[in-house]
CSV table of C-alpha atoms in Angstrom, one decimal:
chain,number,residue,atom,x,y,z
V,11,MET,CA,-70.7,3.9,-61.7
V,12,ASN,CA,-67.7,5.4,-60.0
V,13,ARG,CA,-64.2,6.1,-61.2
V,14,ASN,CA,-62.8,2.7,-60.3
V,15,ASP,CA,-65.6,0.9,-62.1
V,16,PHE,CA,-65.1,3.1,-65.1
V,17,MET,CA,-61.3,2.5,-65.3
V,18,MET,CA,-61.6,-1.3,-64.7
V,19,GLN,CA,-64.2,-1.6,-67.5
V,20,LEU,CA,-62.1,0.5,-69.8
V,21,GLU,CA,-59.0,-1.6,-69.1
V,22,LYS,CA,-61.0,-4.8,-69.9
V,23,LEU,CA,-62.3,-3.3,-73.1
V,24,LEU,CA,-58.8,-2.4,-74.2
V,25,SER,CA,-57.4,-5.8,-73.5
V,26,ASP,CA,-57.2,-6.5,-77.3
V,27,ILE,CA,-54.9,-3.6,-78.2
V,28,PRO,CA,-51.1,-3.5,-77.8
V,29,GLN,CA,-49.9,-3.1,-74.2
V,30,ASN,CA,-48.2,0.2,-74.7
V,31,GLU,CA,-51.3,1.7,-76.3
V,32,ARG,CA,-53.4,0.4,-73.4
V,33,GLU,CA,-51.0,1.8,-70.8
V,34,GLU,CA,-50.9,5.2,-72.5
V,35,ALA,CA,-54.7,5.5,-72.7
V,36,LEU,CA,-55.2,4.3,-69.1
V,37,LYS,CA,-52.5,6.7,-67.9
V,38,TYR,CA,-54.3,9.5,-69.7
V,39,TYR,CA,-57.7,8.8,-68.2
V,40,ASN,CA,-56.3,8.2,-64.8
V,41,ASP,CA,-54.6,11.6,-64.9
V,42,TYR,CA,-57.8,13.0,-66.3
V,43,PHE,CA,-59.8,11.9,-63.2
V,44,ASN,CA,-57.0,13.1,-60.9
V,45,ASP,CA,-56.9,16.5,-62.5
V,46,ALA,CA,-60.7,16.9,-62.6
V,47,GLY,CA,-60.8,16.3,-58.8
V,48,ALA,CA,-62.9,13.9,-56.8
V,49,GLU,CA,-65.7,16.4,-56.6
V,50,ASN,CA,-66.2,16.3,-60.4
V,51,GLU,CA,-65.9,12.6,-60.7
V,52,GLN,CA,-69.6,12.0,-61.7
V,53,GLU,CA,-69.6,14.9,-64.0
V,54,VAL,CA,-66.5,13.6,-65.8
V,55,ILE,CA,-68.0,10.1,-66.1
V,56,SER,CA,-71.2,11.4,-67.6
V,57,SER,CA,-69.3,13.7,-70.0
V,58,LEU,CA,-66.8,11.1,-71.1
V,59,GLY,CA,-69.6,8.7,-72.2
V,60,THR,CA,-69.7,5.0,-71.4
V,61,PRO,CA,-66.4,3.0,-71.1
V,62,GLU,CA,-67.5,1.3,-74.4
V,63,GLN,CA,-67.7,4.6,-76.2
V,64,VAL,CA,-64.4,5.8,-74.8
V,65,ALA,CA,-62.7,2.5,-75.7
V,66,GLU,CA,-64.1,2.7,-79.2
V,67,LYS,CA,-62.7,6.2,-79.7
V,68,ILE,CA,-59.3,5.0,-78.5
V,69,LYS,CA,-59.3,2.1,-80.9
V,70,GLU,CA,-60.4,4.3,-83.8
V,71,GLY,CA,-57.3,6.3,-83.3
V,72,LEU,CA,-55.0,3.3,-83.6
V,73,PRO,CA,-53.2,2.8,-86.9
V,74,ASN,CA,-54.8,-0.5,-87.8
V,75,ALA,CA,-58.2,0.5,-86.8
V,76,LYS,CA,-61.0,-1.8,-88.0
V,77,PRO,CA,-62.4,-0.6,-91.3
V,78,ASN,CA,-66.0,-0.4,-90.1
V,79,VAL,CA,-65.1,2.5,-88.0
V,80,GLU,CA,-66.1,6.0,-89.2
V,81,PHE,CA,-63.0,7.9,-88.7
V,82,ASN,CA,-62.3,11.2,-90.2
V,83,LYS,CA,-65.2,10.7,-92.6
V,84,GLN,CA,-67.3,13.4,-94.0
V,85,GLU,CA,-70.8,13.9,-92.7
V,86,PRO,CA,-73.2,11.8,-94.6
V,87,LYS,CA,-74.9,13.9,-97.2
V,88,ASP,CA,-78.0,11.8,-97.6
V,89,ASP,CA,-80.5,14.6,-97.9
V,90,ALA,CA,-78.4,16.7,-100.2
V,91,PRO,CA,-81.3,18.7,-101.7
V,92,ASN,CA,-82.2,19.9,-98.2
V,93,THR,CA,-78.8,21.3,-97.3
V,94,GLN,CA,-80.2,24.8,-97.5
V,95,ASN,CA,-82.2,24.0,-94.4
V,96,ASN,CA,-79.4,22.3,-92.7
V,97,LEU,CA,-76.9,24.9,-91.7
V,98,ASN,CA,-74.5,22.3,-90.3
V,99,ASN,CA,-74.0,20.5,-93.5
V,100,ALA,CA,-74.2,23.6,-95.8
V,101,ALA,CA,-71.6,25.5,-94.0
V,102,GLN,CA,-69.4,22.8,-92.8
V,103,PRO,CA,-65.8,23.7,-93.5
V,104,GLU,CA,-64.5,20.3,-94.3
V,105,TYR,CA,-61.1,21.9,-94.6
V,106,LYS,CA,-58.1,19.9,-95.5
V,107,ILE,CA,-54.8,21.7,-95.0
V,108,PRO,CA,-52.1,20.7,-97.5
V,109,VAL,CA,-48.6,20.2,-96.4
V,110,MET,CA,-47.4,22.6,-99.0
V,111,PRO,CA,-49.5,25.6,-100.1
V,112,PRO,CA,-51.4,24.6,-103.3
V,113,LYS,CA,-50.1,25.8,-106.6
V,114,LYS,CA,-52.2,27.6,-109.1
V,115,LYS,CA,-52.9,25.9,-112.4
V,116,LEU,CA,-50.7,27.1,-115.2
V,117,PRO,CA,-51.5,27.5,-118.8
V,118,ALA,CA,-49.9,24.9,-121.2
V,119,TRP,CA,-47.3,27.3,-122.7
V,120,ALA,CA,-46.1,28.1,-119.2
V,121,ILE,CA,-45.7,24.4,-118.4
V,122,ILE,CA,-43.7,23.8,-121.6
V,123,LEU,CA,-41.5,26.8,-120.8
V,124,ILE,CA,-41.0,25.5,-117.3
V,125,VAL,CA,-40.1,22.0,-118.5
V,126,VAL,CA,-37.6,23.3,-121.1
V,127,GLY,CA,-36.2,25.7,-118.5
V,128,SER,CA,-35.9,23.0,-115.8
V,129,LEU,CA,-34.1,20.7,-118.2
V,130,PHE,CA,-31.7,23.5,-119.0
V,131,VAL,CA,-31.2,24.4,-115.3
V,132,ALA,CA,-30.9,20.7,-114.4
V,133,GLY,CA,-28.1,20.3,-116.9
V,134,ILE,CA,-26.2,23.1,-115.3
V,135,LEU,CA,-26.9,21.9,-111.8
V,136,PHE,CA,-25.7,18.4,-112.6
V,137,SER,CA,-22.5,19.8,-114.0
V,138,ILE,CA,-22.0,21.8,-110.8
V,139,VAL,CA,-22.9,18.9,-108.6
V,140,GLY,CA,-20.5,16.7,-110.5
V,141,VAL,CA,-17.7,19.1,-110.0
V,142,MET,CA,-18.5,19.6,-106.3
V,143,HIS,CA,-19.0,15.9,-105.7
V,144,PHE,CA,-15.6,15.2,-107.3
V,145,ALA,CA,-14.1,17.9,-105.1
V,146,THR,CA,-15.7,16.3,-102.0
V,147,LYS,CA,-14.4,12.9,-103.1
V,148,THR,CA,-10.9,14.4,-103.4
V,149,ILE,CA,-11.1,15.8,-99.9
V,150,ASP,CA,-12.3,12.4,-98.7
V,151,ALA,CA,-9.5,10.6,-100.3
V,152,LYS,CA,-6.9,13.0,-98.8
V,153,LYS,CA,-8.4,12.7,-95.3
V,154,HIS,CA,-9.4,9.1,-95.4
V,155,GLN,CA,-11.3,9.5,-92.2
V,156,ASN,CA,-14.7,10.7,-91.1
V,157,ILE,CA,-14.8,13.9,-89.1
V,158,SER,CA,-17.1,13.2,-86.2
V,159,LYS,CA,-16.0,14.9,-83.0
V,160,ALA,CA,-17.6,16.5,-80.1
V,161,TYR,CA,-15.8,19.6,-78.9
V,162,THR,CA,-16.1,20.9,-75.5
V,163,ASP,CA,-15.1,24.4,-75.9
V,164,ASP,CA,-12.5,26.1,-73.8
V,165,GLY,CA,-12.2,29.2,-76.0
V,166,SER,CA,-9.2,28.0,-77.8
V,167,ASP,CA,-10.8,25.7,-80.4
V,168,THR,CA,-11.3,27.3,-83.7
V,169,GLY,CA,-13.4,24.4,-85.0
V,170,GLY,CA,-12.9,25.0,-88.7
V,171,SER,CA,-13.8,22.0,-90.8
V,172,SER,CA,-14.4,20.7,-94.2
V,173,LEU,CA,-17.4,18.4,-93.8
V,174,SER,CA,-18.0,15.3,-95.9
V,175,GLY,CA,-21.2,13.8,-94.9
V,176,SER,CA,-20.4,13.7,-91.3
V,177,THR,CA,-21.8,15.3,-88.2
V,178,LEU,CA,-20.0,17.8,-86.0
V,179,SER,CA,-21.3,18.9,-82.7
V,180,TYR,CA,-19.9,21.7,-80.5
V,181,GLN,CA,-20.9,22.7,-77.1
V,182,TYR,CA,-20.3,26.1,-75.5
V,183,ASP,CA,-20.9,27.4,-72.1
V,184,ALA,CA,-23.8,29.9,-72.6
V,185,SER,CA,-22.8,32.1,-69.8
V,186,LYS,CA,-19.7,33.1,-71.8
V,187,ILE,CA,-21.6,34.0,-74.9
V,188,GLN,CA,-23.4,37.2,-75.4
V,189,LYS,CA,-23.5,37.5,-79.1
V,190,LEU,CA,-24.4,35.2,-82.0
V,191,ASP,CA,-22.9,35.8,-85.4
V,192,VAL,CA,-24.1,33.5,-88.2
V,193,GLN,CA,-23.3,33.5,-91.8
V,194,PHE,CA,-25.1,30.7,-93.6
V,195,GLY,CA,-24.8,30.0,-97.3
V,196,ALA,CA,-27.2,27.4,-98.5
V,197,GLY,CA,-29.0,24.5,-96.8
V,198,ALA,CA,-31.3,24.2,-93.9
V,199,PHE,CA,-30.6,26.2,-90.7
V,200,ALA,CA,-32.5,26.3,-87.4
V,201,VAL,CA,-32.2,28.0,-84.1
V,202,ARG,CA,-34.3,26.5,-81.4
V,203,GLU,CA,-34.7,26.2,-77.7
V,204,LYS,CA,-33.4,23.1,-75.9
V,205,GLU,CA,-35.9,20.7,-74.5
V,206,THR,CA,-33.7,20.1,-71.5
V,207,ASP,CA,-31.7,23.0,-70.3
V,208,ASP,CA,-28.0,22.3,-69.3
V,209,GLY,CA,-26.7,25.9,-69.6
V,210,ASN,CA,-24.9,25.2,-72.8
V,211,ILE,CA,-25.3,26.3,-76.4
V,212,ASP,CA,-25.0,23.4,-78.8
V,213,VAL,CA,-24.2,23.6,-82.4
V,214,ILE,CA,-24.9,20.6,-84.6
V,215,ILE,CA,-23.8,20.6,-88.2
V,216,SER,CA,-24.2,17.8,-90.6
V,217,GLY,CA,-23.8,17.4,-94.3
V,218,TYR,CA,-21.2,18.6,-96.8
V,219,GLY,CA,-19.4,21.9,-97.1
V,220,ASP,CA,-17.0,24.2,-95.3
V,221,VAL,CA,-18.0,25.1,-91.8
V,222,THR,CA,-16.4,27.3,-89.2
V,223,CYS,CA,-17.7,27.4,-85.7
V,224,LYS,CA,-15.7,29.2,-83.0
V,225,ASN,CA,-16.1,31.1,-79.8
V,226,ASP,CA,-13.9,34.2,-79.1
V,227,ASP,CA,-13.9,34.4,-75.4
V,228,ASN,CA,-12.7,38.0,-75.3
V,229,GLU,CA,-15.7,39.2,-77.3
V,230,GLY,CA,-18.1,36.6,-76.0
V,231,THR,CA,-19.2,35.9,-79.6
V,232,LEU,CA,-20.1,32.6,-81.1
V,233,TYR,CA,-19.3,32.6,-84.8
V,234,LEU,CA,-20.9,30.1,-87.2
V,235,LYS,CA,-19.9,30.4,-90.8
V,236,ALA,CA,-21.2,27.7,-93.2
V,237,PHE,CA,-21.2,27.6,-96.9
V,238,GLU,CA,-22.2,25.1,-99.5
V,239,ASN,CA,-24.1,23.1,-96.9
V,240,ILE,CA,-26.3,21.9,-99.8
V,241,LYS,CA,-28.5,18.9,-99.9
V,242,LEU,CA,-27.9,18.3,-103.6
V,243,ILE,CA,-24.3,17.4,-102.9
V,244,ASN,CA,-25.4,14.7,-100.5
V,245,LEU,CA,-25.6,12.1,-103.2
V,246,ASN,CA,-24.4,9.2,-101.0
V,247,GLY,CA,-27.2,9.6,-98.5
V,248,GLY,CA,-26.0,10.0,-95.0
V,249,ASN,CA,-26.9,12.8,-92.7
V,250,ASP,CA,-29.5,15.4,-93.5
V,251,ASN,CA,-27.8,18.7,-94.2
V,252,VAL,CA,-29.2,20.6,-91.3
V,253,THR,CA,-27.3,23.0,-89.1
V,254,GLU,CA,-28.8,23.7,-85.8
V,255,ILE,CA,-28.0,26.0,-82.9
V,256,LEU,CA,-29.7,24.9,-79.7
V,257,ILE,CA,-30.0,27.6,-77.1
V,258,PRO,CA,-31.1,27.4,-73.5
V,259,ARG,CA,-34.6,28.5,-72.7
V,260,ASP,CA,-35.1,32.2,-71.9
V,261,TYR,CA,-31.5,32.9,-72.6
V,262,LYS,CA,-31.0,36.5,-73.6
V,263,PHE,CA,-28.3,37.5,-76.1
V,264,ASN,CA,-27.0,41.1,-76.4
V,265,GLU,CA,-26.8,40.8,-80.1
V,266,ALA,CA,-27.7,38.2,-82.7
V,267,ASP,CA,-26.7,38.7,-86.4
V,268,PHE,CA,-27.8,36.4,-89.1
V,269,GLU,CA,-26.7,36.6,-92.7
V,270,LEU,CA,-28.6,33.9,-94.6
V,271,GLY,CA,-28.2,33.1,-98.2
V,272,ALA,CA,-30.3,30.6,-100.2
V,273,CYS,CA,-31.3,28.6,-97.2
V,274,ALA,CA,-34.4,27.6,-95.4
V,275,ALA,CA,-34.1,28.9,-91.9
V,276,SER,CA,-36.3,28.6,-88.9
V,277,LEU,CA,-35.5,30.8,-85.9
V,278,THR,CA,-37.4,30.0,-82.7
V,279,GLY,CA,-37.2,31.3,-79.2
V,280,ILE,CA,-34.5,33.8,-79.6
V,281,ASN,CA,-34.4,36.5,-77.0
V,282,ALA,CA,-32.0,39.4,-77.8
V,283,THR,CA,-31.5,43.1,-77.3
V,284,GLU,CA,-30.4,43.7,-80.9
V,285,MET,CA,-31.0,41.5,-83.8
V,286,GLU,CA,-30.0,41.9,-87.4
V,287,CYS,CA,-31.1,39.5,-90.1
V,288,ASP,CA,-30.4,39.5,-93.8
V,289,ILE,CA,-32.1,36.9,-95.9
V,290,GLY,CA,-31.2,36.5,-99.6
V,291,ALA,CA,-33.1,34.1,-101.7
V,292,GLY,CA,-34.2,31.8,-99.0
V,293,GLU,CA,-37.1,31.3,-96.7
V,294,LEU,CA,-37.1,32.4,-93.1
V,295,ILE,CA,-39.7,31.7,-90.4
V,296,MET,CA,-39.4,33.3,-87.0
V,297,ASN,CA,-41.4,32.3,-84.1
V,298,ASN,CA,-41.6,33.1,-80.4
V,299,MET,CA,-39.0,35.8,-80.5
V,300,VAL,CA,-38.4,38.6,-78.0
V,301,ILE,CA,-36.3,41.3,-79.6
V,302,ASP,CA,-35.9,44.9,-78.5
V,303,GLY,CA,-34.5,46.1,-81.8
V,304,LEU,CA,-35.0,44.0,-85.0
V,305,ASP,CA,-33.5,45.0,-88.3
V,306,LEU,CA,-34.7,42.8,-91.1
V,307,ASP,CA,-33.6,42.8,-94.7
V,308,VAL,CA,-35.5,40.4,-97.0
V,309,GLY,CA,-34.1,40.1,-100.6
V,310,ALA,CA,-35.8,37.8,-103.0
V,311,GLY,CA,-36.7,35.6,-100.1
V,312,LYS,CA,-39.8,34.8,-98.2
V,313,TYR,CA,-40.2,35.8,-94.6
V,314,SER,CA,-42.9,34.9,-92.1
V,315,ALA,CA,-43.2,35.7,-88.4
V,316,TYR,CA,-45.4,34.6,-85.5
V,317,ASN,CA,-45.6,35.3,-81.8
V,318,MET,CA,-43.1,38.1,-82.1
V,319,GLN,CA,-42.5,40.7,-79.4
V,320,VAL,CA,-40.5,43.5,-80.9
V,321,LYS,CA,-40.1,47.0,-79.6
V,322,ASP,CA,-38.5,48.5,-82.6
V,323,LEU,CA,-38.7,47.1,-86.0
V,324,ASP,CA,-37.0,48.1,-89.2
V,325,ILE,CA,-37.9,46.0,-92.2
V,326,ASP,CA,-36.8,46.2,-95.8
V,327,VAL,CA,-38.4,43.9,-98.4
V,328,GLY,CA,-37.0,43.7,-101.9
V,329,MET,CA,-38.5,41.3,-104.4
V,330,GLY,CA,-39.5,39.1,-101.5
V,331,GLU,CA,-42.5,38.3,-99.6
V,332,ALA,CA,-43.1,39.1,-95.9
V,333,ASP,CA,-45.9,37.4,-94.1
V,334,LEU,CA,-46.5,38.8,-90.7
V,335,ALA,CA,-49.4,37.3,-88.8
V,336,VAL,CA,-51.9,40.1,-88.3
V,337,PRO,CA,-54.5,39.8,-85.6
V,338,SER,CA,-58.0,41.0,-86.3
V,339,PRO,CA,-58.5,44.8,-86.6
V,340,GLY,CA,-58.9,46.5,-83.3
V,341,ASN,CA,-55.9,45.0,-81.6
Q,3,MET,CA,-45.4,54.2,-87.2
Q,4,GLY,CA,-42.9,51.7,-86.1
Q,5,ASN,CA,-45.1,51.0,-83.1
Q,6,ASN,CA,-48.0,50.3,-85.3
Q,7,ILE,CA,-46.3,47.5,-87.1
Q,8,ILE,CA,-45.1,46.0,-83.9
Q,9,GLN,CA,-48.7,46.0,-82.7
Q,10,ARG,CA,-49.6,44.2,-85.8
Q,11,ILE,CA,-47.1,41.5,-85.7
Q,12,ILE,CA,-47.8,40.4,-82.1
Q,13,LEU,CA,-49.9,37.5,-82.7
Q,14,LEU,CA,-52.4,37.2,-79.8
Q,15,PRO,CA,-53.0,33.8,-78.4
Q,16,ILE,CA,-56.5,32.4,-78.9
Q,17,GLU,CA,-58.5,33.8,-76.1
Q,18,PRO,CA,-61.6,32.0,-75.0
Q,19,GLN,CA,-64.6,33.9,-76.5
Q,20,THR,CA,-67.0,32.6,-74.1
Q,21,LYS,CA,-66.8,30.5,-71.0
Q,22,GLY,CA,-67.9,27.1,-72.2
Q,23,ALA,CA,-68.5,27.3,-76.0
Q,24,ALA,CA,-72.0,27.9,-76.8
Q,25,ASP,CA,-74.0,25.6,-79.2
Q,26,MET,CA,-71.9,25.3,-82.3
Q,27,VAL,CA,-73.4,26.1,-85.6
Q,28,PHE,CA,-70.3,25.1,-87.6
Q,29,ASN,CA,-68.5,21.8,-87.4
Q,30,THR,CA,-64.8,21.6,-86.7
Q,31,GLY,CA,-62.8,19.5,-89.2
Q,32,ALA,CA,-59.9,17.3,-88.2
Q,33,ALA,CA,-57.2,19.8,-89.4
Q,34,LEU,CA,-58.8,22.7,-87.5
Q,35,LEU,CA,-59.0,20.6,-84.3
Q,36,ASP,CA,-55.3,19.7,-84.7
Q,37,ALA,CA,-54.5,23.3,-85.1
Q,38,ILE,CA,-56.5,24.3,-82.0
Q,39,VAL,CA,-54.9,21.6,-79.9
Q,40,LEU,CA,-51.4,22.6,-81.0
Q,41,ALA,CA,-52.1,26.2,-80.3
Q,42,VAL,CA,-53.5,25.4,-76.8
Q,43,VAL,CA,-50.5,23.3,-76.0
Q,44,THR,CA,-48.1,26.1,-77.1
Q,45,ARG,CA,-49.7,28.5,-74.7
Q,46,GLU,CA,-48.0,26.8,-71.7
Q,47,GLN,CA,-44.3,27.1,-71.9
Q,48,ASP,CA,-43.7,23.8,-70.1
Q,49,GLY,CA,-46.5,22.0,-72.0
Q,50,ALA,CA,-50.0,21.2,-70.8
Q,51,TYR,CA,-51.7,18.2,-69.4
Q,52,GLY,CA,-54.7,16.3,-70.8
Q,53,TYR,CA,-57.4,17.7,-68.6
Q,54,LYS,CA,-56.2,21.3,-69.0
Q,55,ILE,CA,-56.0,20.9,-72.8
Q,56,THR,CA,-59.5,19.5,-72.9
Q,57,GLN,CA,-60.9,22.3,-70.8
Q,58,ASP,CA,-59.1,25.0,-72.9
Q,59,VAL,CA,-60.2,23.5,-76.2
Q,60,ARG,CA,-63.8,23.3,-74.9
Q,61,THR,CA,-63.8,27.0,-74.3
Q,62,VAL,CA,-63.7,27.6,-78.0
Q,63,ILE,CA,-65.3,24.5,-79.6
Q,64,GLU,CA,-67.8,22.1,-78.4
Q,65,LEU,CA,-66.5,18.6,-78.1
Q,66,SER,CA,-66.9,15.5,-75.9
Q,67,GLU,CA,-64.3,15.0,-73.2
Q,68,SER,CA,-63.2,11.7,-74.8
Q,69,THR,CA,-62.5,13.2,-78.2
Q,70,LEU,CA,-59.1,14.6,-77.5
Q,71,TYR,CA,-57.1,11.5,-76.4
Q,72,PRO,CA,-56.9,10.0,-79.9
Q,73,VAL,CA,-56.0,13.4,-81.3
Q,74,LEU,CA,-53.2,13.9,-78.8
Q,75,ARG,CA,-52.0,10.4,-79.3
Q,76,ARG,CA,-51.9,10.9,-83.1
Q,77,LEU,CA,-50.1,14.2,-82.8
Q,78,GLN,CA,-47.6,12.5,-80.6
Q,79,LYS,CA,-47.1,9.7,-83.1
Q,80,ASP,CA,-46.7,12.3,-85.9
Q,81,GLN,CA,-44.0,13.8,-83.8
Q,82,CYS,CA,-45.9,17.1,-83.4
Q,83,LEU,CA,-46.1,16.6,-79.7
Q,84,ASN,CA,-43.8,15.0,-77.1
Q,85,VAL,CA,-44.8,13.8,-73.7
Q,86,TYR,CA,-43.1,13.8,-70.4
Q,87,ASP,CA,-44.1,13.1,-66.8
Q,88,LYS,CA,-43.7,15.6,-64.1
Q,89,GLU,CA,-44.4,15.3,-60.4
Q,90,TYR,CA,-47.5,17.1,-59.2
Q,91,ALA,CA,-49.3,16.6,-55.9
Q,92,GLY,CA,-47.4,13.4,-55.2
Q,93,ARG,CA,-48.1,11.7,-58.5
Q,94,ASN,CA,-46.7,11.8,-62.0
Q,95,ARG,CA,-48.7,13.9,-64.3
Q,96,ARG,CA,-48.3,13.6,-68.1
Q,97,TYR,CA,-47.5,16.7,-70.0
Q,98,TYR,CA,-47.7,17.3,-73.7
Q,99,ILE,CA,-45.3,19.7,-75.3
Q,100,ILE,CA,-44.9,20.9,-78.8
Q,101,THR,CA,-42.0,19.8,-81.0
Q,102,GLU,CA,-40.3,21.8,-83.7
Q,103,LYS,CA,-42.2,19.9,-86.3
Q,104,GLY,CA,-45.4,20.6,-84.4
Q,105,GLN,CA,-44.5,24.3,-84.3
Q,106,SER,CA,-44.0,24.4,-88.1
Q,107,GLN,CA,-47.2,22.5,-88.6
Q,108,LEU,CA,-49.0,25.0,-86.4
Q,109,ASN,CA,-47.4,27.9,-88.3
Q,110,LEU,CA,-48.7,26.4,-91.5
Q,111,TYR,CA,-52.2,26.0,-90.0
Q,112,LYS,CA,-52.2,29.7,-88.9
Q,113,ILE,CA,-51.3,30.9,-92.4
Q,114,GLU,CA,-53.9,28.7,-94.0
Q,115,TRP,CA,-56.5,29.7,-91.5
Q,116,GLN,CA,-55.8,33.3,-92.1
Q,117,LYS,CA,-56.2,32.9,-95.8
Q,118,TYR,CA,-59.3,30.9,-95.4
Q,119,SER,CA,-61.0,33.2,-92.9
Q,120,GLU,CA,-60.2,36.3,-95.0
Q,121,LYS,CA,-61.8,34.7,-98.0
Q,122,ILE,CA,-64.9,33.8,-96.0
Q,123,ASN,CA,-65.0,37.3,-94.6
Q,124,CYS,CA,-64.8,38.8,-98.1
Q,125,ILE,CA,-67.7,36.7,-99.2
Q,126,PHE,CA,-69.7,37.7,-96.2
Q,127,THR,CA,-69.0,41.4,-96.4
Q,128,GLY,CA,-69.2,41.4,-100.2
Q,129,GLU,CA,-65.7,42.8,-100.8
Q,130,ASN,CA,-63.5,41.8,-103.7
Q,131,ILE,CA,-65.1,38.4,-104.2
Q,132,SER,CA,-63.6,38.0,-107.7
Q,133,LYS,CA,-61.6,40.6,-109.5
Q,134,GLY,CA,-63.0,39.7,-112.9
Q,135,GLU,CA,-66.7,40.2,-112.0
Q,136,HIS,CA,-66.9,43.8,-111.2
Q,137,SER,CA,-69.5,45.7,-113.3
């Protein structure tokens, strides 16, 4: 069998699945043969298995796969008493990763305490939410229009706004910005690299609260100050309360300062000479960062970092938790 | 001292232990395979293509060459991976690139893997298996 036979049979066998799935799979295997090279054609065919086997695997992966298919099923443990002799079965790490880390079981008194405590806290929160919601409504009533603008920055725009469930997006020329200065109260905050690079820094803010975003051309600083960007306030649905700064790939800042309150923040792909980061009661994840001097202050928060290249690190942890990925000893 | 910490927080990418994984004693569960695929894709800044991903994964675990397509397709549907086509040698080659969601999922896998492997290591080396059972 050669490549063409293989592909033709596979296409025939996939004739009963949706067209987009079929095209996707055929594209994959076509690429696969191309990348393996003509000299490895036979080797690839024998390693892939028969077109029937390949087609079956593709169909198993589809959402409405037939129930007779053994997908993601544990190894049959038919000879359970002999598992001692069967290292594969005995030691198989059938390891399911939860989306959230598992909680330890608590004694009954603690549960009661938590329930009573939560009711109490919920009461207070509801009052606060009520007041804030009322305040938001008042602002809405005064303004009577939804703020949803796209600013193209020329240095003069101050961009201060009171958000009420809308989305604001700002765009700044990255070549004019050397410094990031972020103060973020509560909510979800992320910095990440753009998928397509257009030489701009984008700031996208959605939700409720007071937000200021401005660029001072003389200093080359991009300020973002956001408070009360809280999900709880978002009672009417609408946009997720996420504030994002999208930076160009491999863009290097002179300085990046973050003051983060009770927010969940994810900082990815930041490249800076100096970086200062204070995190209060929130959670901060850093990933793929290249920083010459990093000054970290973790309060009651939780901090984790991966793929970091840092020349000089100064870290203070209060009541918080810092989880730095540690490679095996000897590195 | 500062240098020491920095050394410690640089997470090294998974390096192939052997060229072509030897016979595997342990099976790889679905979650671990997802984690390995995401980690392999992340190693290339502009994403990686199917053949390359397969070969890279095969340096650490044993698997048939047709196993990865459904995994990549599912990760794509779960929005952990994006695909795009880029011209290469006069044709369009499909690349897989990690999304922000995929990145957080990978981070979670890394944390869980570390906890898991530390526990297993403790059992193997006999250290601190359970605090209550020291005599």
